[in-house]
Short mmCIF file of C-alpha atoms in Angstrom, two decimals:
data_model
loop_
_atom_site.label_atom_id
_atom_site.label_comp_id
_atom_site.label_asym_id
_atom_site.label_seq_id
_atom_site.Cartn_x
_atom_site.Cartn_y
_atom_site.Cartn_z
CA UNK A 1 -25.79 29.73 3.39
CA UNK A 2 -26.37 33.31 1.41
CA UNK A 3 -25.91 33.39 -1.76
CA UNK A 4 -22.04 34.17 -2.92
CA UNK A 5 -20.57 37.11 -4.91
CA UNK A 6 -19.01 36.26 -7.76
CA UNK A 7 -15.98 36.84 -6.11
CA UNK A 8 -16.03 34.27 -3.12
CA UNK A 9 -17.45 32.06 -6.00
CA UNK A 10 -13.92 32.42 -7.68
CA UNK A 11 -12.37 31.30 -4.53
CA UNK A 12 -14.37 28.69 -3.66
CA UNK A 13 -13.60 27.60 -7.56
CA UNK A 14 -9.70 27.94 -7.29
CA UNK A 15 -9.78 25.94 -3.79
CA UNK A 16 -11.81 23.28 -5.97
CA UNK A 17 -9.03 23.41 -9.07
CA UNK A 18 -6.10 23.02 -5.85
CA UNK A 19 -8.33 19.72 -4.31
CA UNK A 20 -8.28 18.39 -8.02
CA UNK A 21 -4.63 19.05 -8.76
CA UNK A 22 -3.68 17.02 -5.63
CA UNK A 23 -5.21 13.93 -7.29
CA UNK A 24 -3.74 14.53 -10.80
CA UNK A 25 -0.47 13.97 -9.10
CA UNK A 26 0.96 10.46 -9.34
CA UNK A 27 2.07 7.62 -6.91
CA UNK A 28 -0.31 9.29 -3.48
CA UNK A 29 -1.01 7.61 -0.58
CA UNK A 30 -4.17 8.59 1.36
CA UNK A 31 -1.14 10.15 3.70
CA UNK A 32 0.22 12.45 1.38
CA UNK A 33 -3.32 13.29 0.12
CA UNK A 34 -4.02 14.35 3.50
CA UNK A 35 -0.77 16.46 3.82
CA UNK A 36 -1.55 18.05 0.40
CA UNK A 37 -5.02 19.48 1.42
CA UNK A 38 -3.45 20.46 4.51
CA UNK A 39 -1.07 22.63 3.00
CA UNK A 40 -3.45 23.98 0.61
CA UNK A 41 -6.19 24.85 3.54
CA UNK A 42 -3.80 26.61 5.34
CA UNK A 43 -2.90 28.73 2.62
CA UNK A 44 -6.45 29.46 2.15
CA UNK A 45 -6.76 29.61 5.81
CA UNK A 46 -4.02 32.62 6.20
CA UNK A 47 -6.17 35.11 4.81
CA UNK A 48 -9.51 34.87 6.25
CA UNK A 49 -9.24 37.71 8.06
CA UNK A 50 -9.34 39.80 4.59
CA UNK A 51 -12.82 42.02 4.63
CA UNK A 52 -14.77 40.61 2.33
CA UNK A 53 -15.14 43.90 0.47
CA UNK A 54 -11.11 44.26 0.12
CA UNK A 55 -11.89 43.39 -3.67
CA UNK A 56 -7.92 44.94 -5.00
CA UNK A 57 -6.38 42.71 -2.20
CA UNK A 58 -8.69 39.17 -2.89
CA UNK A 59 -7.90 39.67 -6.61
CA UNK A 60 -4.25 40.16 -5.61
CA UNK A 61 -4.48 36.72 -3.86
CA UNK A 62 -6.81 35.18 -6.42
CA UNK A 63 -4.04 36.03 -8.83
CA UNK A 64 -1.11 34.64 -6.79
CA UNK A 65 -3.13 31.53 -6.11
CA UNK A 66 -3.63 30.87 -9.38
CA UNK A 67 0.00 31.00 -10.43
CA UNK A 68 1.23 29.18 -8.02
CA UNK A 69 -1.06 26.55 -8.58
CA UNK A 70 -0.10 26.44 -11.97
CA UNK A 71 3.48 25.95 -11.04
CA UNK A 72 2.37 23.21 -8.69
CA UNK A 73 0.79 21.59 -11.60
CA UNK A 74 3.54 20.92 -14.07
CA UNK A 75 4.39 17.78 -14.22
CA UNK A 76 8.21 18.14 -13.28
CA UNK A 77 7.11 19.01 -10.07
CA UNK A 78 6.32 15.62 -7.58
CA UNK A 79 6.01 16.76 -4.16
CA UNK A 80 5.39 20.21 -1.87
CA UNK A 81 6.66 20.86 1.64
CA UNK B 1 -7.55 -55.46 -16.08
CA UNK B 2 -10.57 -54.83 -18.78
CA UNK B 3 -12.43 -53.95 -15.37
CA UNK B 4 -11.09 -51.32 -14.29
CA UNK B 5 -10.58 -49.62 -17.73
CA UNK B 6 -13.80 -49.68 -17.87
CA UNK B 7 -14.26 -47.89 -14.69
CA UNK B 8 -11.76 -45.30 -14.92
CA UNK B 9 -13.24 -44.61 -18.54
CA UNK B 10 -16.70 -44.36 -16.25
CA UNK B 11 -15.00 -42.02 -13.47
CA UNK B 12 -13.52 -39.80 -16.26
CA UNK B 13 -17.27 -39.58 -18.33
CA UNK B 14 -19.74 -39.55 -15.09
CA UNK B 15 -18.52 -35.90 -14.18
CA UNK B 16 -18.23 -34.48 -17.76
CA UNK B 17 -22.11 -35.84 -17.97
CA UNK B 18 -23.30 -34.39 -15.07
CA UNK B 19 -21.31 -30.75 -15.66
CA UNK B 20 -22.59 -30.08 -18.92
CA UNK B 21 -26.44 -29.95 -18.60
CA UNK B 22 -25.86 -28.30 -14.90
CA UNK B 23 -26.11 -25.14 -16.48
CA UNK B 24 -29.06 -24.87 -18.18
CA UNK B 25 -31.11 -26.48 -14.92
CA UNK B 26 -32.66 -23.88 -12.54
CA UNK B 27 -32.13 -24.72 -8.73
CA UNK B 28 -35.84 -26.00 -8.15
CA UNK B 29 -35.33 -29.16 -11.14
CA UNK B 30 -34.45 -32.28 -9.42
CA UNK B 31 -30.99 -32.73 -11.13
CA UNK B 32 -29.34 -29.20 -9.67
CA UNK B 33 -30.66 -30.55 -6.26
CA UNK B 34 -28.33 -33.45 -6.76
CA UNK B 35 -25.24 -31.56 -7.92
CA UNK B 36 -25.51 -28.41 -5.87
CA UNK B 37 -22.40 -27.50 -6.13
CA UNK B 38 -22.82 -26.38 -9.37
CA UNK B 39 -25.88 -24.23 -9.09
CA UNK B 40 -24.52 -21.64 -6.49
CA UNK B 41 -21.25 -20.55 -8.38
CA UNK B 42 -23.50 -19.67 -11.01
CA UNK B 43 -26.32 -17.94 -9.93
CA UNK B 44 -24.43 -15.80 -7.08
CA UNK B 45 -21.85 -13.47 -7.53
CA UNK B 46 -22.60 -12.59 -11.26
CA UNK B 47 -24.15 -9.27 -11.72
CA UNK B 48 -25.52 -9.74 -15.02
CA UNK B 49 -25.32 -6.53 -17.45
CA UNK B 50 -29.05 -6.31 -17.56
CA UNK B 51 -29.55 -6.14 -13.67
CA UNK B 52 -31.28 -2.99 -12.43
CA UNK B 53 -27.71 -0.70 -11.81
CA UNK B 54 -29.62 2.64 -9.93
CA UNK B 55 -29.10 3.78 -6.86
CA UNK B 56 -31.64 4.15 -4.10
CA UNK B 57 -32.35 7.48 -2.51
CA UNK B 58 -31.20 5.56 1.57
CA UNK B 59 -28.30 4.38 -0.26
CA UNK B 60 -27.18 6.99 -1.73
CA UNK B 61 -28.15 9.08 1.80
CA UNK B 62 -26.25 6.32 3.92
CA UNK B 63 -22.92 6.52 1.96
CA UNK B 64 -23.15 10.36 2.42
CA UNK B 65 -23.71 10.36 5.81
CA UNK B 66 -20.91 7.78 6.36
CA UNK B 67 -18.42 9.76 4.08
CA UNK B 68 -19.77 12.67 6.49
CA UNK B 69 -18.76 10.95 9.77
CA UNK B 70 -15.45 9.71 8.41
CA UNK B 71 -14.81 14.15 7.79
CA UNK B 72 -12.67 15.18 10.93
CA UNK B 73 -14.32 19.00 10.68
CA UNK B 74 -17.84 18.41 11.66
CA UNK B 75 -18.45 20.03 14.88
CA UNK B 76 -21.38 17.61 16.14
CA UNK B 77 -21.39 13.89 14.69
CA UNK B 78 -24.94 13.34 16.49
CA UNK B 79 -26.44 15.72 13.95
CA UNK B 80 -25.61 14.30 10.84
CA UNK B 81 -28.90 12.27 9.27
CA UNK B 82 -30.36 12.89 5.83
CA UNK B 83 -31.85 16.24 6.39
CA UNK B 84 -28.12 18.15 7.91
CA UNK B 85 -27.41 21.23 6.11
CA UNK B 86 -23.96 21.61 6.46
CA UNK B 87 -23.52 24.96 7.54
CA UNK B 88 -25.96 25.33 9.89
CA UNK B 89 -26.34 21.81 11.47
CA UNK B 90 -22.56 20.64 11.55
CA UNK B 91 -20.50 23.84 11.68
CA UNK B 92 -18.90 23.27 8.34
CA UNK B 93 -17.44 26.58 6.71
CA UNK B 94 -17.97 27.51 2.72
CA UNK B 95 -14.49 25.99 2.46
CA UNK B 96 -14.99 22.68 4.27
CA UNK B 97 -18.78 22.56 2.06
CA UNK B 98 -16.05 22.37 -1.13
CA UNK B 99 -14.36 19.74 1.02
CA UNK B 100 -17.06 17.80 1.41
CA UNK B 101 -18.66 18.03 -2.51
CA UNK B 102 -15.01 17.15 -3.75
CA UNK B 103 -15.47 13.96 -1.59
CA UNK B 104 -18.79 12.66 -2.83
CA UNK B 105 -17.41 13.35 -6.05
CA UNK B 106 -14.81 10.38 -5.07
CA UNK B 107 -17.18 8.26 -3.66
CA UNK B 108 -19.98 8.41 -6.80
CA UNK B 109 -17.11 8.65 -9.36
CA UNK B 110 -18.71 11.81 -10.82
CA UNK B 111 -17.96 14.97 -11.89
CA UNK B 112 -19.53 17.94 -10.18
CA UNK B 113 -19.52 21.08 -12.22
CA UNK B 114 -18.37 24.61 -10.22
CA UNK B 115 -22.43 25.86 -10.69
CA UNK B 116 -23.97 22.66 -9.30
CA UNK B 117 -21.70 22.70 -6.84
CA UNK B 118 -22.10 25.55 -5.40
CA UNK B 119 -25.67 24.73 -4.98
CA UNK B 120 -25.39 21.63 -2.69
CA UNK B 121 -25.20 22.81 0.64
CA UNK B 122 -26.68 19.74 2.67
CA UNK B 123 -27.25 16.40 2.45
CA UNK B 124 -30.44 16.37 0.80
CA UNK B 125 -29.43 18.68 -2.37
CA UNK B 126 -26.51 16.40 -2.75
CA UNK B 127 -28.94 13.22 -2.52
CA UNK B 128 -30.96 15.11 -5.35
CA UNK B 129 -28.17 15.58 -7.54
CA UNK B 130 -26.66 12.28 -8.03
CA UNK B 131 -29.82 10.88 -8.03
CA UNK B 132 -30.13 12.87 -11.36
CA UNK B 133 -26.86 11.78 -12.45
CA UNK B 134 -27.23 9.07 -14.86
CA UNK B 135 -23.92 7.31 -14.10
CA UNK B 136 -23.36 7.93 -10.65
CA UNK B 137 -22.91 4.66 -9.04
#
Protein backbone atom coordinates (compact mmCIF):
# COMPACT_ATOMS: atom_id res chain seq x y z
CA UNK A 1 0.00 0.00 0.00
CA UNK A 2 1.59 3.79 -0.48
CA UNK A 3 2.22 5.51 2.15
CA UNK A 4 -0.94 7.77 3.52
CA UNK A 5 -1.34 11.57 3.85
CA UNK A 6 -1.94 12.67 6.96
CA UNK A 7 -5.27 13.17 5.99
CA UNK A 8 -6.49 9.55 4.96
CA UNK A 9 -4.45 8.75 8.18
CA UNK A 10 -7.16 10.80 10.13
CA UNK A 11 -9.78 8.75 8.54
CA UNK A 12 -8.48 5.63 8.81
CA UNK A 13 -8.02 6.83 12.73
CA UNK A 14 -11.74 8.02 13.20
CA UNK A 15 -13.04 4.64 11.44
CA UNK A 16 -10.70 2.94 14.20
CA UNK A 17 -12.27 5.30 17.25
CA UNK A 18 -16.12 4.19 15.52
CA UNK A 19 -14.90 0.11 15.56
CA UNK A 20 -13.86 0.82 19.31
CA UNK A 21 -16.96 2.70 20.36
CA UNK A 22 -19.11 -0.25 19.14
CA UNK A 23 -17.47 -2.42 21.83
CA UNK A 24 -17.61 0.17 24.66
CA UNK A 25 -21.30 -0.24 24.33
CA UNK A 26 -22.94 -2.65 26.75
CA UNK A 27 -25.09 -5.90 26.58
CA UNK A 28 -23.82 -6.82 22.36
CA UNK A 29 -24.31 -9.81 20.78
CA UNK A 30 -21.88 -10.80 17.97
CA UNK A 31 -25.33 -9.82 15.91
CA UNK A 32 -25.59 -6.42 16.83
CA UNK A 33 -21.76 -6.05 16.60
CA UNK A 34 -22.11 -7.00 13.14
CA UNK A 35 -25.03 -4.53 12.46
CA UNK A 36 -22.99 -1.75 14.18
CA UNK A 37 -19.92 -1.99 11.81
CA UNK A 38 -22.31 -2.25 9.12
CA UNK A 39 -23.81 0.92 9.69
CA UNK A 40 -20.64 2.56 10.36
CA UNK A 41 -18.95 1.13 6.91
CA UNK A 42 -21.59 2.36 5.03
CA UNK A 43 -21.30 5.68 6.27
CA UNK A 44 -17.74 5.57 5.46
CA UNK A 45 -18.65 3.83 2.35
CA UNK A 46 -21.02 6.88 1.01
CA UNK A 47 -18.27 9.05 0.29
CA UNK A 48 -15.65 7.25 -1.48
CA UNK A 49 -16.19 8.81 -4.43
CA UNK A 50 -14.72 12.20 -2.79
CA UNK A 51 -11.23 13.09 -4.81
CA UNK A 52 -8.79 12.51 -2.62
CA UNK A 53 -7.47 16.07 -2.98
CA UNK A 54 -11.10 17.62 -2.00
CA UNK A 55 -9.20 18.52 1.36
CA UNK A 56 -12.32 21.52 2.48
CA UNK A 57 -14.93 18.72 1.78
CA UNK A 58 -12.91 15.49 3.74
CA UNK A 59 -12.37 17.93 6.66
CA UNK A 60 -16.07 18.83 6.40
CA UNK A 61 -16.81 15.06 6.80
CA UNK A 62 -13.94 14.40 9.19
CA UNK A 63 -15.65 17.02 11.29
CA UNK A 64 -19.22 15.66 11.06
CA UNK A 65 -17.89 12.20 11.75
CA UNK A 66 -16.41 13.10 14.64
CA UNK A 67 -19.45 14.70 16.22
CA UNK A 68 -21.60 12.34 15.54
CA UNK A 69 -19.56 9.81 16.92
CA UNK A 70 -19.34 11.62 19.93
CA UNK A 71 -23.06 11.73 20.25
CA UNK A 72 -23.10 8.01 19.59
CA UNK A 73 -20.83 7.65 22.48
CA UNK A 74 -22.66 9.04 25.45
CA UNK A 75 -23.74 6.72 27.47
CA UNK A 76 -27.60 7.59 27.37
CA UNK A 77 -27.53 6.46 24.05
CA UNK A 78 -27.98 2.22 23.71
CA UNK A 79 -28.70 1.42 20.26
CA UNK A 80 -28.51 3.01 16.39
CA UNK A 81 -30.80 2.19 13.48
CA UNK B 1 -19.90 -56.47 66.21
CA UNK B 2 -16.10 -55.44 67.38
CA UNK B 3 -15.39 -56.87 63.73
CA UNK B 4 -16.72 -54.85 61.73
CA UNK B 5 -15.87 -51.63 63.69
CA UNK B 6 -12.82 -52.47 63.12
CA UNK B 7 -13.24 -52.65 59.47
CA UNK B 8 -15.23 -49.72 58.80
CA UNK B 9 -12.57 -47.78 61.02
CA UNK B 10 -10.06 -49.62 58.26
CA UNK B 11 -12.32 -48.57 55.12
CA UNK B 12 -12.54 -44.97 56.49
CA UNK B 13 -8.32 -44.78 57.22
CA UNK B 14 -7.07 -47.00 54.03
CA UNK B 15 -8.12 -44.08 51.58
CA UNK B 16 -7.05 -41.08 53.76
CA UNK B 17 -3.49 -43.15 53.81
CA UNK B 18 -3.18 -43.68 50.41
CA UNK B 19 -4.45 -39.82 49.34
CA UNK B 20 -2.10 -38.03 51.33
CA UNK B 21 1.42 -39.11 50.14
CA UNK B 22 -0.17 -39.38 46.38
CA UNK B 23 0.93 -36.05 45.88
CA UNK B 24 4.29 -35.79 46.45
CA UNK B 25 4.95 -39.27 44.24
CA UNK B 26 5.90 -38.68 40.55
CA UNK B 27 4.04 -41.08 38.05
CA UNK B 28 7.19 -43.43 37.45
CA UNK B 29 7.36 -44.46 41.70
CA UNK B 30 5.63 -47.66 42.21
CA UNK B 31 2.91 -46.27 44.61
CA UNK B 32 1.25 -43.61 41.87
CA UNK B 33 1.21 -46.73 39.56
CA UNK B 34 -1.12 -48.28 42.06
CA UNK B 35 -3.43 -45.32 42.66
CA UNK B 36 -3.51 -43.77 39.22
CA UNK B 37 -6.23 -42.05 39.63
CA UNK B 38 -4.65 -39.66 41.54
CA UNK B 39 -1.64 -38.83 39.46
CA UNK B 40 -3.49 -37.57 36.26
CA UNK B 41 -5.81 -34.87 37.92
CA UNK B 42 -2.74 -33.46 39.06
CA UNK B 43 -0.27 -33.30 36.62
CA UNK B 44 -2.75 -32.40 33.57
CA UNK B 45 -4.77 -29.56 33.24
CA UNK B 46 -2.73 -27.21 35.62
CA UNK B 47 -0.76 -24.64 33.83
CA UNK B 48 1.57 -23.79 36.44
CA UNK B 49 2.53 -19.89 36.71
CA UNK B 50 6.08 -20.65 35.85
CA UNK B 51 5.28 -22.54 32.50
CA UNK B 52 6.83 -20.98 29.39
CA UNK B 53 3.53 -18.42 28.44
CA UNK B 54 5.06 -17.07 24.67
CA UNK B 55 3.68 -17.48 21.69
CA UNK B 56 5.19 -19.20 18.69
CA UNK B 57 5.69 -17.40 15.43
CA UNK B 58 3.05 -20.66 13.43
CA UNK B 59 0.81 -19.98 16.20
CA UNK B 60 0.53 -16.79 16.22
CA UNK B 61 0.50 -17.04 12.01
CA UNK B 62 -2.29 -19.85 12.22
CA UNK B 63 -4.74 -17.83 14.44
CA UNK B 64 -4.26 -14.93 11.92
CA UNK B 65 -4.86 -16.72 9.06
CA UNK B 66 -7.94 -18.39 10.64
CA UNK B 67 -9.30 -14.96 11.96
CA UNK B 68 -8.52 -14.08 8.12
CA UNK B 69 -10.74 -16.84 6.64
CA UNK B 70 -13.53 -16.31 9.15
CA UNK B 71 -13.44 -12.15 7.38
CA UNK B 72 -16.38 -12.25 4.76
CA UNK B 73 -14.33 -9.39 2.51
CA UNK B 74 -11.42 -11.30 1.25
CA UNK B 75 -11.74 -11.69 -2.37
CA UNK B 76 -9.68 -15.09 -2.73
CA UNK B 77 -9.59 -17.49 0.47
CA UNK B 78 -6.92 -19.77 -1.47
CA UNK B 79 -4.41 -16.96 -1.04
CA UNK B 80 -4.31 -16.41 2.43
CA UNK B 81 -0.94 -18.22 4.06
CA UNK B 82 1.64 -16.42 6.18
CA UNK B 83 3.22 -14.31 3.57
CA UNK B 84 -0.58 -12.45 2.13
CA UNK B 85 -0.31 -8.82 2.07
CA UNK B 86 -3.61 -7.76 2.35
CA UNK B 87 -4.02 -5.38 -0.25
CA UNK B 88 -2.47 -6.86 -2.89
CA UNK B 89 -3.02 -10.67 -2.34
CA UNK B 90 -6.72 -10.66 -0.92
CA UNK B 91 -8.34 -7.52 -2.32
CA UNK B 92 -8.80 -5.93 1.05
CA UNK B 93 -9.27 -1.99 0.89
CA UNK B 94 -7.35 0.58 3.49
CA UNK B 95 -10.69 0.38 5.30
CA UNK B 96 -11.18 -3.39 5.53
CA UNK B 97 -6.90 -3.43 6.54
CA UNK B 98 -8.43 -1.31 9.83
CA UNK B 99 -11.01 -4.08 9.90
CA UNK B 100 -8.82 -6.61 10.04
CA UNK B 101 -5.99 -4.95 12.73
CA UNK B 102 -9.10 -4.09 15.03
CA UNK B 103 -9.73 -7.92 14.91
CA UNK B 104 -6.35 -9.30 15.89
CA UNK B 105 -6.50 -6.78 18.43
CA UNK B 106 -9.59 -9.03 19.83
CA UNK B 107 -8.06 -12.11 19.31
CA UNK B 108 -4.38 -11.22 21.14
CA UNK B 109 -6.20 -9.00 23.73
CA UNK B 110 -3.87 -6.09 22.82
CA UNK B 111 -3.88 -2.74 22.13
CA UNK B 112 -2.65 -1.53 18.79
CA UNK B 113 -1.64 2.08 18.73
CA UNK B 114 -2.99 4.35 15.45
CA UNK B 115 1.10 4.53 14.24
CA UNK B 116 1.73 0.78 14.51
CA UNK B 117 -1.21 0.23 13.01
CA UNK B 118 -1.00 1.79 10.20
CA UNK B 119 2.12 -0.06 9.52
CA UNK B 120 0.76 -3.67 9.41
CA UNK B 121 -0.39 -4.26 6.13
CA UNK B 122 -0.01 -8.20 5.82
CA UNK B 123 0.23 -11.02 7.70
CA UNK B 124 3.77 -11.09 8.34
CA UNK B 125 4.12 -7.36 9.86
CA UNK B 126 1.27 -8.29 12.06
CA UNK B 127 3.12 -11.71 13.07
CA UNK B 128 6.16 -9.30 13.88
CA UNK B 129 4.32 -7.09 16.01
CA UNK B 130 2.71 -9.20 18.54
CA UNK B 131 5.52 -11.20 18.61
CA UNK B 132 7.12 -8.01 20.15
CA UNK B 133 4.31 -7.52 22.35
CA UNK B 134 5.15 -8.69 25.69
CA UNK B 135 1.61 -9.63 26.77
CA UNK B 136 0.01 -10.64 23.77
CA UNK B 137 -1.31 -14.03 24.35
Amino acid sequence: MARLSGLQRDVLSLYRKCLREIRNKPEVDIGTIRLRRDIYRAEFQKHLSVNKKDFSTIEYLLRKGHRQLELYATPGIRNIR
Amino acid sequence: MFRSAIARSLKASAPRVIKTPAPFHIRSSPIAARVPQFTPCFAQGVRLYSAPAGLSKTEAEGRIVNLLKNFDKVSDASKINGASHFSNDLGLDSLDTVEVVMAIEEEFSIEIPDKEADQIHSVEKAVEYILAQPDGM
